Amino acid sequence: MGREVSESCIDSLLTEMVTTYCNRFYANKPELAARRIEAIGFQVGHQLSERYTMERPRFSDHLEAIKFICKDFWSELFKKQIDNLKTNHRGTFVLQDNRFRWLTHLSLDPTTENTEDPNGRSENKGAQVASMHLYFPCGIIRGALSNLGIPCAVSADISNLPQCSFVIRIKA
Amino acid sequence: MAPAGPRFGDAIFANVERVNAELFTLTYGAIVRQLLTDLEEVEEVNKQLDQMGYNIGIRLIDEFLAKSNVSRCVDFKETAEMIAKVGFKMFLGVSASVTNWDADGTCCGIVLEDNPLVDFVELPDTCQGLYYCNILSGVIRGALEMVSMKTEITWVRDMLRGDDAFELQVKLLKQVPEEYPYKDDE
């Protein structure tokens, strides 16, 4: 088995990275912060997929590459596979993780948020924080697929927390 | 409390949730790279990495205390040993050693021969002056500040700069007496 570090290392690093970009560098420009966080993810995904595909034959089609992301790639990162894969067979794939690790560690406890702000605005704030954290894994997936020669756009849907769906749209 | 033998840190590491170190290493590398692009000045990147580490350290100390279950260290020497043998092991899975004590026991070197942060890393010439692992010194500084110790931490050896190991010099500036939230009624 390869080298390991404590999970708190990666959790702390990701939290601090998001805080640095969202609160310190681009406090009033969330879209710029988002782009930087996505870029960091892209870089990581690109390098990881390079490493994990070194000894394997080329993928014959998009579906095979996506399956690799769902199984091997996801297992390396989260010690589990993607729970559900859907596709419209026209270049859109939805990868659903029923309990996405990087969201379960965020403190998005709705009860404490409601007491903080009775107008419910903080719920949006919580969603905002979560979406900032999601630019990183979206970037990872886009980076990994780009390394496999598949240009795409990736977004995330968290309307059913802690479930998270990543939507991949392959560019024709 | 004295660390319960050299295997103490191993035992804690074996029991924490662990992840693939490659993900951590590459993520850290990508962050440093992005900071270099965004901030341009190497000095500024050093400062940001230290700040990020500090912010992490002030939170990580709680986890350290909870999981290691250690009680108060009797002196700074014991504190340094604790960081090297238990702290590094518990989070990064590697242990460090403590050397180069000064006469009054307030300054020492923490030496890291194995450092997961730098796997696959090579610095280009344009990054001279970068303290790539500066986040680590920030973490230690932040964590120690939470247990009332003001420190100054500098890199004295860096393998990415051609040295034979990583060595952090940790200097105790002052020990702030602990303030209790309430006083005895008098």
mmCIF file of C-alpha atoms in Angstrom:
data_model
loop_
_atom_site.group_PDB
_atom_site.id
_atom_site.type_symbol
_atom_site.label_atom_id
_atom_site.label_comp_id
_atom_site.label_asym_id
_atom_site.label_seq_id
_atom_site.Cartn_x
_atom_site.Cartn_y
_atom_site.Cartn_z
ATOM 1 C CA MET A 1 0.000 0.000 0.000
ATOM 2 C CA GLY A 2 1.187 3.505 -0.792
ATOM 3 C CA ARG A 3 2.053 6.215 1.642
ATOM 4 C CA GLU A 4 -0.761 7.657 3.726
ATOM 5 C CA VAL A 5 -1.349 10.763 5.801
ATOM 6 C CA SER A 6 -4.032 11.524 8.341
ATOM 7 C CA GLU A 7 -7.329 12.614 6.824
ATOM 8 C CA SER A 8 -7.221 15.809 8.878
ATOM 9 C CA CYS A 9 -4.220 16.909 6.803
ATOM 10 C CA ILE A 10 -6.197 17.029 3.588
ATOM 11 C CA ASP A 11 -9.336 18.357 5.294
ATOM 12 C CA SER A 12 -7.420 21.193 6.955
ATOM 13 C CA LEU A 13 -5.566 22.020 3.776
ATOM 14 C CA LEU A 14 -8.720 22.178 1.649
ATOM 15 C CA THR A 15 -10.609 24.264 4.199
ATOM 16 C CA GLU A 16 -7.712 26.669 4.483
ATOM 17 C CA MET A 17 -7.281 26.873 0.710
ATOM 18 C CA VAL A 18 -10.947 27.781 0.240
ATOM 19 C CA THR A 19 -10.798 30.321 3.091
ATOM 20 C CA THR A 20 -7.647 31.904 1.714
ATOM 21 C CA TYR A 21 -9.111 32.409 -1.740
ATOM 22 C CA CYS A 22 -12.671 33.295 -0.718
ATOM 23 C CA ASN A 23 -12.047 35.461 2.345
ATOM 24 C CA ARG A 24 -8.558 36.834 2.037
ATOM 25 C CA PHE A 25 -7.729 37.174 -1.669
ATOM 26 C CA TYR A 26 -11.064 37.635 -3.396
ATOM 27 C CA ALA A 27 -13.525 38.474 -0.632
ATOM 28 C CA ASN A 28 -15.760 40.424 -2.996
ATOM 29 C CA LYS A 29 -15.168 38.433 -6.131
ATOM 30 C CA PRO A 30 -16.467 34.922 -5.531
ATOM 31 C CA GLU A 31 -16.268 34.074 -9.227
ATOM 32 C CA LEU A 32 -12.529 34.760 -9.251
ATOM 33 C CA ALA A 33 -12.026 32.711 -6.103
ATOM 34 C CA ALA A 34 -14.029 29.894 -7.690
ATOM 35 C CA ARG A 35 -11.882 29.951 -10.820
ATOM 36 C CA ARG A 36 -8.653 29.685 -8.799
ATOM 37 C CA ILE A 37 -9.971 26.836 -6.652
ATOM 38 C CA GLU A 38 -11.126 24.997 -9.763
ATOM 39 C CA ALA A 39 -7.703 25.533 -11.336
ATOM 40 C CA ILE A 40 -5.978 23.987 -8.324
ATOM 41 C CA GLY A 41 -8.301 20.975 -8.592
ATOM 42 C CA PHE A 42 -7.679 20.710 -12.325
ATOM 43 C CA GLN A 43 -3.941 20.535 -11.754
ATOM 44 C CA VAL A 44 -4.362 17.802 -9.128
ATOM 45 C CA GLY A 45 -6.775 15.757 -11.274
ATOM 46 C CA HIS A 46 -4.501 16.032 -14.283
ATOM 47 C CA GLN A 47 -1.496 14.729 -12.356
ATOM 48 C CA LEU A 48 -3.399 12.000 -10.533
ATOM 49 C CA SER A 49 -4.947 10.548 -13.677
ATOM 50 C CA GLU A 50 -1.523 10.607 -15.305
ATOM 51 C CA ARG A 51 -0.239 8.464 -12.435
ATOM 52 C CA TYR A 52 -3.187 6.117 -12.187
ATOM 53 C CA THR A 53 -3.347 5.314 -15.894
ATOM 54 C CA MET A 54 0.365 4.761 -16.438
ATOM 55 C CA GLU A 55 0.105 1.016 -16.797
ATOM 56 C CA ARG A 56 -3.186 0.649 -18.490
ATOM 57 C CA PRO A 57 -4.207 0.523 -22.164
ATOM 58 C CA ARG A 58 -5.927 3.514 -23.714
ATOM 59 C CA PHE A 59 -9.655 3.827 -23.156
ATOM 60 C CA SER A 60 -11.598 2.942 -26.270
ATOM 61 C CA ASP A 61 -14.474 5.371 -25.663
ATOM 62 C CA HIS A 62 -15.807 8.060 -23.323
ATOM 63 C CA LEU A 63 -17.905 5.651 -21.287
ATOM 64 C CA GLU A 64 -14.873 3.540 -20.457
ATOM 65 C CA ALA A 65 -12.941 6.586 -19.297
ATOM 66 C CA ILE A 66 -15.882 7.736 -17.161
ATOM 67 C CA LYS A 67 -16.137 4.261 -15.630
ATOM 68 C CA PHE A 68 -12.482 4.485 -14.731
ATOM 69 C CA ILE A 69 -13.198 7.761 -12.892
ATOM 70 C CA CYS A 70 -16.143 6.160 -11.084
ATOM 71 C CA LYS A 71 -14.265 3.054 -9.983
ATOM 72 C CA ASP A 72 -10.470 3.143 -9.788
ATOM 73 C CA PHE A 73 -9.946 6.867 -9.587
ATOM 74 C CA TRP A 74 -12.650 7.478 -6.978
ATOM 75 C CA SER A 75 -11.442 4.518 -4.910
ATOM 76 C CA GLU A 76 -7.926 5.922 -4.766
ATOM 77 C CA LEU A 77 -9.225 9.228 -3.459
ATOM 78 C CA PHE A 78 -12.141 8.226 -1.266
ATOM 79 C CA LYS A 79 -11.753 4.474 -0.654
ATOM 80 C CA LYS A 80 -15.156 3.923 -2.266
ATOM 81 C CA GLN A 81 -16.633 3.976 -5.742
ATOM 82 C CA ILE A 82 -19.194 6.359 -7.187
ATOM 83 C CA ASP A 83 -22.592 4.950 -6.178
ATOM 84 C CA ASN A 84 -24.562 5.619 -9.314
ATOM 85 C CA LEU A 85 -23.755 6.535 -12.909
ATOM 86 C CA LYS A 86 -26.304 7.846 -15.367
ATOM 87 C CA THR A 87 -25.902 9.034 -18.916
ATOM 88 C CA ASN A 88 -28.134 10.374 -21.688
ATOM 89 C CA HIS A 89 -25.792 8.758 -24.235
ATOM 90 C CA ARG A 90 -25.285 12.161 -25.783
ATOM 91 C CA GLY A 91 -22.253 13.276 -23.826
ATOM 92 C CA THR A 92 -23.755 14.019 -20.412
ATOM 93 C CA PHE A 93 -22.874 11.837 -17.441
ATOM 94 C CA VAL A 94 -24.107 12.140 -13.863
ATOM 95 C CA LEU A 95 -21.899 10.640 -11.159
ATOM 96 C CA GLN A 96 -23.645 10.329 -7.834
ATOM 97 C CA ASP A 97 -21.817 9.865 -4.544
ATOM 98 C CA ASN A 98 -24.349 9.127 -1.800
ATOM 99 C CA ARG A 99 -22.128 10.425 0.943
ATOM 100 C CA PHE A 100 -19.482 12.679 -0.449
ATOM 101 C CA ARG A 101 -16.603 12.697 1.988
ATOM 102 C CA TRP A 102 -15.494 16.284 1.556
ATOM 103 C CA LEU A 103 -18.981 17.568 2.354
ATOM 104 C CA THR A 104 -19.580 15.466 5.442
ATOM 105 C CA HIS A 105 -16.665 17.255 7.082
ATOM 106 C CA LEU A 106 -18.040 20.711 6.446
ATOM 107 C CA SER A 107 -20.026 22.172 9.271
ATOM 108 C CA LEU A 108 -23.267 22.855 7.491
ATOM 109 C CA ASP A 109 -25.437 21.976 10.424
ATOM 110 C CA PRO A 110 -28.806 23.546 9.544
ATOM 111 C CA THR A 111 -29.986 23.855 13.166
ATOM 112 C CA THR A 112 -27.170 26.145 14.258
ATOM 113 C CA GLU A 113 -27.464 28.156 11.084
ATOM 114 C CA ASN A 114 -31.129 28.828 11.590
ATOM 115 C CA THR A 115 -30.556 30.164 15.070
ATOM 116 C CA GLU A 116 -27.887 32.476 13.759
ATOM 117 C CA ASP A 117 -30.096 34.011 11.155
ATOM 118 C CA PRO A 118 -33.877 33.791 11.408
ATOM 119 C CA ASN A 119 -34.346 35.090 7.876
ATOM 120 C CA GLY A 120 -32.889 31.920 6.473
ATOM 121 C CA ARG A 121 -30.264 33.867 4.584
ATOM 122 C CA SER A 122 -27.564 31.856 6.289
ATOM 123 C CA GLU A 123 -28.826 28.724 4.626
ATOM 124 C CA ASN A 124 -27.746 30.328 1.392
ATOM 125 C CA LYS A 125 -24.475 31.189 3.015
ATOM 126 C CA GLY A 126 -23.989 27.543 3.971
ATOM 127 C CA ALA A 127 -24.776 26.496 0.418
ATOM 128 C CA GLN A 128 -22.329 29.102 -0.823
ATOM 129 C CA VAL A 129 -19.556 27.742 1.361
ATOM 130 C CA ALA A 130 -20.342 24.222 0.182
ATOM 131 C CA SER A 131 -20.343 25.243 -3.459
ATOM 132 C CA MET A 132 -16.946 26.900 -3.014
ATOM 133 C CA HIS A 133 -15.623 23.610 -1.665
ATOM 134 C CA LEU A 134 -17.087 21.785 -4.654
ATOM 135 C CA TYR A 135 -15.075 23.705 -7.233
ATOM 136 C CA PHE A 136 -12.094 21.675 -6.112
ATOM 137 C CA PRO A 137 -13.479 18.158 -6.819
ATOM 138 C CA CYS A 138 -15.138 19.473 -10.019
ATOM 139 C CA GLY A 139 -11.704 20.680 -11.086
ATOM 140 C CA ILE A 140 -10.183 17.312 -10.216
ATOM 141 C CA ILE A 141 -12.664 15.450 -12.441
ATOM 142 C CA ARG A 142 -12.219 17.915 -15.301
ATOM 143 C CA GLY A 143 -8.431 17.688 -14.950
ATOM 144 C CA ALA A 144 -8.467 13.894 -14.890
ATOM 145 C CA LEU A 145 -10.647 13.641 -17.997
ATOM 146 C CA SER A 146 -8.704 16.316 -19.794
ATOM 147 C CA ASN A 147 -5.558 14.264 -19.254
ATOM 148 C CA LEU A 148 -7.390 11.357 -20.899
ATOM 149 C CA GLY A 149 -8.077 13.552 -23.907
ATOM 150 C CA ILE A 150 -11.682 14.344 -23.026
ATOM 151 C CA PRO A 151 -12.462 18.053 -22.775
ATOM 152 C CA CYS A 152 -15.552 18.672 -20.668
ATOM 153 C CA ALA A 153 -17.363 20.922 -18.219
ATOM 154 C CA VAL A 154 -18.100 19.657 -14.707
ATOM 155 C CA SER A 155 -20.601 21.001 -12.195
ATOM 156 C CA ALA A 156 -21.963 19.694 -8.911
ATOM 157 C CA ASP A 157 -25.457 19.362 -7.532
ATOM 158 C CA ILE A 158 -25.960 19.178 -3.770
ATOM 159 C CA SER A 159 -29.706 19.599 -3.456
ATOM 160 C CA ASN A 160 -29.829 16.320 -1.494
ATOM 161 C CA LEU A 161 -27.013 16.534 1.048
ATOM 162 C CA PRO A 162 -24.898 14.630 1.952
ATOM 163 C CA GLN A 163 -25.480 13.236 -1.521
ATOM 164 C CA CYS A 164 -23.532 14.929 -4.257
ATOM 165 C CA SER A 165 -23.911 14.555 -8.005
ATOM 166 C CA PHE A 166 -21.222 15.591 -10.433
ATOM 167 C CA VAL A 167 -22.518 16.435 -13.876
ATOM 168 C CA ILE A 168 -20.025 15.978 -16.698
ATOM 169 C CA ARG A 169 -20.788 17.478 -20.076
ATOM 170 C CA ILE A 170 -18.365 16.347 -22.722
ATOM 171 C CA LYS A 171 -17.548 18.953 -25.329
ATOM 172 C CA ALA A 172 -18.195 17.689 -28.815
ATOM 173 C CA MET B 1 3.864 13.343 30.793
ATOM 174 C CA ALA B 2 6.702 11.625 29.006
ATOM 175 C CA PRO B 3 5.843 10.165 25.609
ATOM 176 C CA ALA B 4 5.089 6.530 26.184
ATOM 177 C CA GLY B 5 7.932 5.164 24.127
ATOM 178 C CA PRO B 6 8.766 5.595 20.478
ATOM 179 C CA ARG B 7 5.789 3.540 19.313
ATOM 180 C CA PHE B 8 3.297 5.931 20.877
ATOM 181 C CA GLY B 9 2.952 8.079 17.737
ATOM 182 C CA ASP B 10 2.651 4.964 15.540
ATOM 183 C CA ALA B 11 -0.239 3.693 17.609
ATOM 184 C CA ILE B 12 -2.175 6.939 17.204
ATOM 185 C CA PHE B 13 -1.468 7.107 13.475
ATOM 186 C CA ALA B 14 -2.702 3.545 13.085
ATOM 187 C CA ASN B 15 -6.019 4.563 14.609
ATOM 188 C CA VAL B 16 -6.814 7.781 12.739
ATOM 189 C CA GLU B 17 -8.658 7.974 9.421
ATOM 190 C CA ARG B 18 -6.023 8.047 6.721
ATOM 191 C CA VAL B 19 -5.988 9.012 3.069
ATOM 192 C CA ASN B 20 -3.777 8.531 0.058
ATOM 193 C CA ALA B 21 -0.767 10.794 0.589
ATOM 194 C CA GLU B 22 -0.427 11.450 -3.148
ATOM 195 C CA LEU B 23 -3.642 13.423 -3.110
ATOM 196 C CA PHE B 24 -2.362 15.522 -0.218
ATOM 197 C CA THR B 25 1.075 16.069 -1.740
ATOM 198 C CA LEU B 26 -0.237 17.012 -5.171
ATOM 199 C CA THR B 27 -2.904 19.274 -3.689
ATOM 200 C CA TYR B 28 -0.317 21.117 -1.653
ATOM 201 C CA GLY B 29 1.888 21.410 -4.729
ATOM 202 C CA ALA B 30 -0.988 22.772 -6.807
ATOM 203 C CA ILE B 31 -1.781 25.348 -4.116
ATOM 204 C CA VAL B 32 1.836 26.540 -3.982
ATOM 205 C CA ARG B 33 1.866 26.757 -7.761
ATOM 206 C CA GLN B 34 -1.353 28.756 -7.861
ATOM 207 C CA LEU B 35 -0.068 31.094 -5.134
ATOM 208 C CA LEU B 36 3.100 31.691 -7.156
ATOM 209 C CA THR B 37 0.975 32.611 -10.166
ATOM 210 C CA ASP B 38 -1.370 34.854 -8.196
ATOM 211 C CA LEU B 39 1.078 36.578 -5.873
ATOM 212 C CA GLU B 40 4.116 36.691 -8.169
ATOM 213 C CA GLU B 41 6.549 37.551 -5.358
ATOM 214 C CA VAL B 42 8.208 34.524 -3.753
ATOM 215 C CA GLU B 43 8.436 36.392 -0.430
ATOM 216 C CA GLU B 44 4.696 36.950 -0.485
ATOM 217 C CA VAL B 45 4.100 33.228 -1.135
ATOM 218 C CA ASN B 46 6.290 32.339 1.857
ATOM 219 C CA LYS B 47 4.200 34.658 3.973
ATOM 220 C CA GLN B 48 0.883 33.232 2.768
ATOM 221 C CA LEU B 49 1.999 29.634 3.302
ATOM 222 C CA ASP B 50 3.056 30.516 6.831
ATOM 223 C CA GLN B 51 -0.281 32.235 7.452
ATOM 224 C CA MET B 52 -2.230 29.250 6.111
ATOM 225 C CA GLY B 53 -0.189 26.968 8.344
ATOM 226 C CA TYR B 54 -0.798 29.186 11.357
ATOM 227 C CA ASN B 55 -4.564 29.075 10.765
ATOM 228 C CA ILE B 56 -4.420 25.300 10.459
ATOM 229 C CA GLY B 57 -2.217 24.939 13.548
ATOM 230 C CA ILE B 58 -4.534 26.861 15.844
ATOM 231 C CA ARG B 59 -7.293 24.393 14.974
ATOM 232 C CA LEU B 60 -5.210 21.232 14.716
ATOM 233 C CA ILE B 61 -3.908 21.544 18.272
ATOM 234 C CA ASP B 62 -7.318 20.517 19.620
ATOM 235 C CA GLU B 63 -7.290 17.342 17.596
ATOM 236 C CA PHE B 64 -3.728 16.692 18.691
ATOM 237 C CA LEU B 65 -4.565 17.060 22.367
ATOM 238 C CA ALA B 66 -7.737 15.008 22.085
ATOM 239 C CA LYS B 67 -6.258 12.115 20.127
ATOM 240 C CA SER B 68 -2.882 11.928 21.831
ATOM 241 C CA ASN B 69 -4.394 12.377 25.256
ATOM 242 C CA VAL B 70 -1.137 13.862 26.506
ATOM 243 C CA SER B 71 -1.130 16.164 29.475
ATOM 244 C CA ARG B 72 1.017 19.200 30.094
ATOM 245 C CA CYS B 73 4.664 18.961 29.058
ATOM 246 C CA VAL B 74 7.037 19.785 31.912
ATOM 247 C CA ASP B 75 9.337 21.927 29.812
ATOM 248 C CA PHE B 76 10.072 23.104 26.286
ATOM 249 C CA LYS B 77 12.342 20.105 25.713
ATOM 250 C CA GLU B 78 9.476 17.758 26.235
ATOM 251 C CA THR B 79 7.258 19.904 24.022
ATOM 252 C CA ALA B 80 9.753 19.680 21.167
ATOM 253 C CA GLU B 81 9.998 15.907 21.541
ATOM 254 C CA MET B 82 6.230 15.682 21.529
ATOM 255 C CA ILE B 83 5.976 17.616 18.261
ATOM 256 C CA ALA B 84 8.682 15.552 16.609
ATOM 257 C CA LYS B 85 7.681 12.091 17.799
ATOM 258 C CA VAL B 86 3.925 12.337 18.189
ATOM 259 C CA GLY B 87 2.752 15.388 16.222
ATOM 260 C CA PHE B 88 4.495 14.651 12.920
ATOM 261 C CA LYS B 89 3.713 10.964 13.182
ATOM 262 C CA MET B 90 0.061 11.454 13.958
ATOM 263 C CA PHE B 91 -0.663 13.732 11.010
ATOM 264 C CA LEU B 92 1.962 13.073 8.347
ATOM 265 C CA GLY B 93 2.897 9.518 9.299
ATOM 266 C CA VAL B 94 6.593 10.343 9.611
ATOM 267 C CA SER B 95 8.631 11.057 12.686
ATOM 268 C CA ALA B 96 11.213 13.738 13.188
ATOM 269 C CA SER B 97 14.108 14.110 15.603
ATOM 270 C CA VAL B 98 15.139 16.915 17.891
ATOM 271 C CA THR B 99 18.720 18.184 17.925
ATOM 272 C CA ASN B 100 20.939 21.226 18.364
ATOM 273 C CA TRP B 101 19.680 22.408 21.730
ATOM 274 C CA ASP B 102 21.102 25.695 22.929
ATOM 275 C CA ALA B 103 22.477 26.023 26.470
ATOM 276 C CA ASP B 104 19.334 27.350 28.136
ATOM 277 C CA GLY B 105 16.964 24.906 26.476
ATOM 278 C CA THR B 106 14.855 27.444 24.573
ATOM 279 C CA CYS B 107 16.001 26.770 21.024
ATOM 280 C CA CYS B 108 16.338 23.535 19.094
ATOM 281 C CA GLY B 109 16.228 22.007 15.661
ATOM 282 C CA ILE B 110 13.517 19.628 14.471
ATOM 283 C CA VAL B 111 14.933 17.436 11.713
ATOM 284 C CA LEU B 112 12.777 15.760 9.113
ATOM 285 C CA GLU B 113 14.407 13.212 6.862
ATOM 286 C CA ASP B 114 11.232 11.994 5.260
ATOM 287 C CA ASN B 115 8.717 14.617 4.229
ATOM 288 C CA PRO B 116 5.547 13.715 2.311
ATOM 289 C CA LEU B 117 5.053 17.337 1.257
ATOM 290 C CA VAL B 118 7.944 17.168 -1.189
ATOM 291 C CA ASP B 119 7.405 13.815 -2.920
ATOM 292 C CA PHE B 120 7.687 14.507 -6.679
ATOM 293 C CA VAL B 121 8.750 18.121 -6.080
ATOM 294 C CA GLU B 122 11.575 19.874 -7.847
ATOM 295 C CA LEU B 123 11.906 23.623 -7.712
ATOM 296 C CA PRO B 124 12.700 25.552 -10.870
ATOM 297 C CA ASP B 125 15.359 28.272 -10.737
ATOM 298 C CA THR B 126 12.683 30.947 -10.753
ATOM 299 C CA CYS B 127 11.579 29.799 -7.286
ATOM 300 C CA GLN B 128 14.799 30.511 -5.460
ATOM 301 C CA GLY B 129 13.973 31.986 -2.097
ATOM 302 C CA LEU B 130 10.791 29.950 -1.806
ATOM 303 C CA TYR B 131 10.368 28.052 1.434
ATOM 304 C CA TYR B 132 8.230 25.368 -0.121
ATOM 305 C CA CYS B 133 7.296 23.725 3.179
ATOM 306 C CA ASN B 134 6.588 26.972 4.995
ATOM 307 C CA ILE B 135 3.126 25.759 5.855
ATOM 308 C CA LEU B 136 4.720 23.352 8.357
ATOM 309 C CA SER B 137 6.439 26.068 10.344
ATOM 310 C CA GLY B 138 3.164 27.980 10.425
ATOM 311 C CA VAL B 139 1.308 24.940 11.757
ATOM 312 C CA ILE B 140 3.787 24.484 14.603
ATOM 313 C CA ARG B 141 3.808 28.181 15.449
ATOM 314 C CA GLY B 142 0.000 28.313 15.509
ATOM 315 C CA ALA B 143 -0.371 25.145 17.530
ATOM 316 C CA LEU B 144 2.186 26.230 20.130
ATOM 317 C CA GLU B 145 0.601 29.638 20.463
ATOM 318 C CA MET B 146 -2.621 27.926 21.497
ATOM 319 C CA VAL B 147 -0.770 26.291 24.376
ATOM 320 C CA SER B 148 0.724 29.595 25.504
ATOM 321 C CA MET B 149 4.090 29.403 23.769
ATOM 322 C CA LYS B 150 5.221 32.187 21.472
ATOM 323 C CA THR B 151 7.816 30.855 19.079
ATOM 324 C CA GLU B 152 9.861 31.933 16.115
ATOM 325 C CA ILE B 153 10.445 29.246 13.535
ATOM 326 C CA THR B 154 12.928 29.326 10.674
ATOM 327 C CA TRP B 155 14.171 26.829 8.112
ATOM 328 C CA VAL B 156 17.865 26.095 8.543
ATOM 329 C CA ARG B 157 18.093 23.140 6.189
ATOM 330 C CA ASP B 158 15.940 22.407 3.146
ATOM 331 C CA MET B 159 16.400 19.427 0.826
ATOM 332 C CA LEU B 160 14.808 21.339 -2.038
ATOM 333 C CA ARG B 161 17.717 23.755 -1.701
ATOM 334 C CA GLY B 162 20.263 20.984 -1.769
ATOM 335 C CA ASP B 163 20.645 20.258 1.960
ATOM 336 C CA ASP B 164 20.727 16.723 3.326
ATOM 337 C CA ALA B 165 17.548 17.046 5.423
ATOM 338 C CA PHE B 166 14.807 19.446 6.441
ATOM 339 C CA GLU B 167 15.521 21.265 9.673
ATOM 340 C CA LEU B 168 13.305 23.746 11.427
ATOM 341 C CA GLN B 169 14.796 25.895 14.123
ATOM 342 C CA VAL B 170 12.233 26.419 16.838
ATOM 343 C CA LYS B 171 12.968 29.226 19.234
ATOM 344 C CA LEU B 172 10.855 29.837 22.305
ATOM 345 C CA LEU B 173 10.334 33.584 22.628
ATOM 346 C CA LYS B 174 8.136 33.645 25.661
ATOM 347 C CA GLN B 175 5.825 31.477 27.595
ATOM 348 C CA VAL B 176 2.622 33.363 28.241
ATOM 349 C CA PRO B 177 1.246 32.482 31.646
ATOM 350 C CA GLU B 178 -2.096 30.836 31.307
ATOM 351 C CA GLU B 179 -5.005 33.109 32.036
ATOM 352 C CA TYR B 180 -7.965 31.582 33.739
ATOM 353 C CA PRO B 181 -11.355 32.852 32.713
ATOM 354 C CA TYR B 182 -12.278 33.649 36.293
ATOM 355 C CA LYS B 183 -10.486 34.590 39.473
ATOM 356 C CA ASP B 184 -10.924 33.342 42.993
ATOM 357 C CA ASP B 185 -13.271 35.548 44.967
ATOM 358 C CA GLU B 186 -11.363 37.597 47.415
#
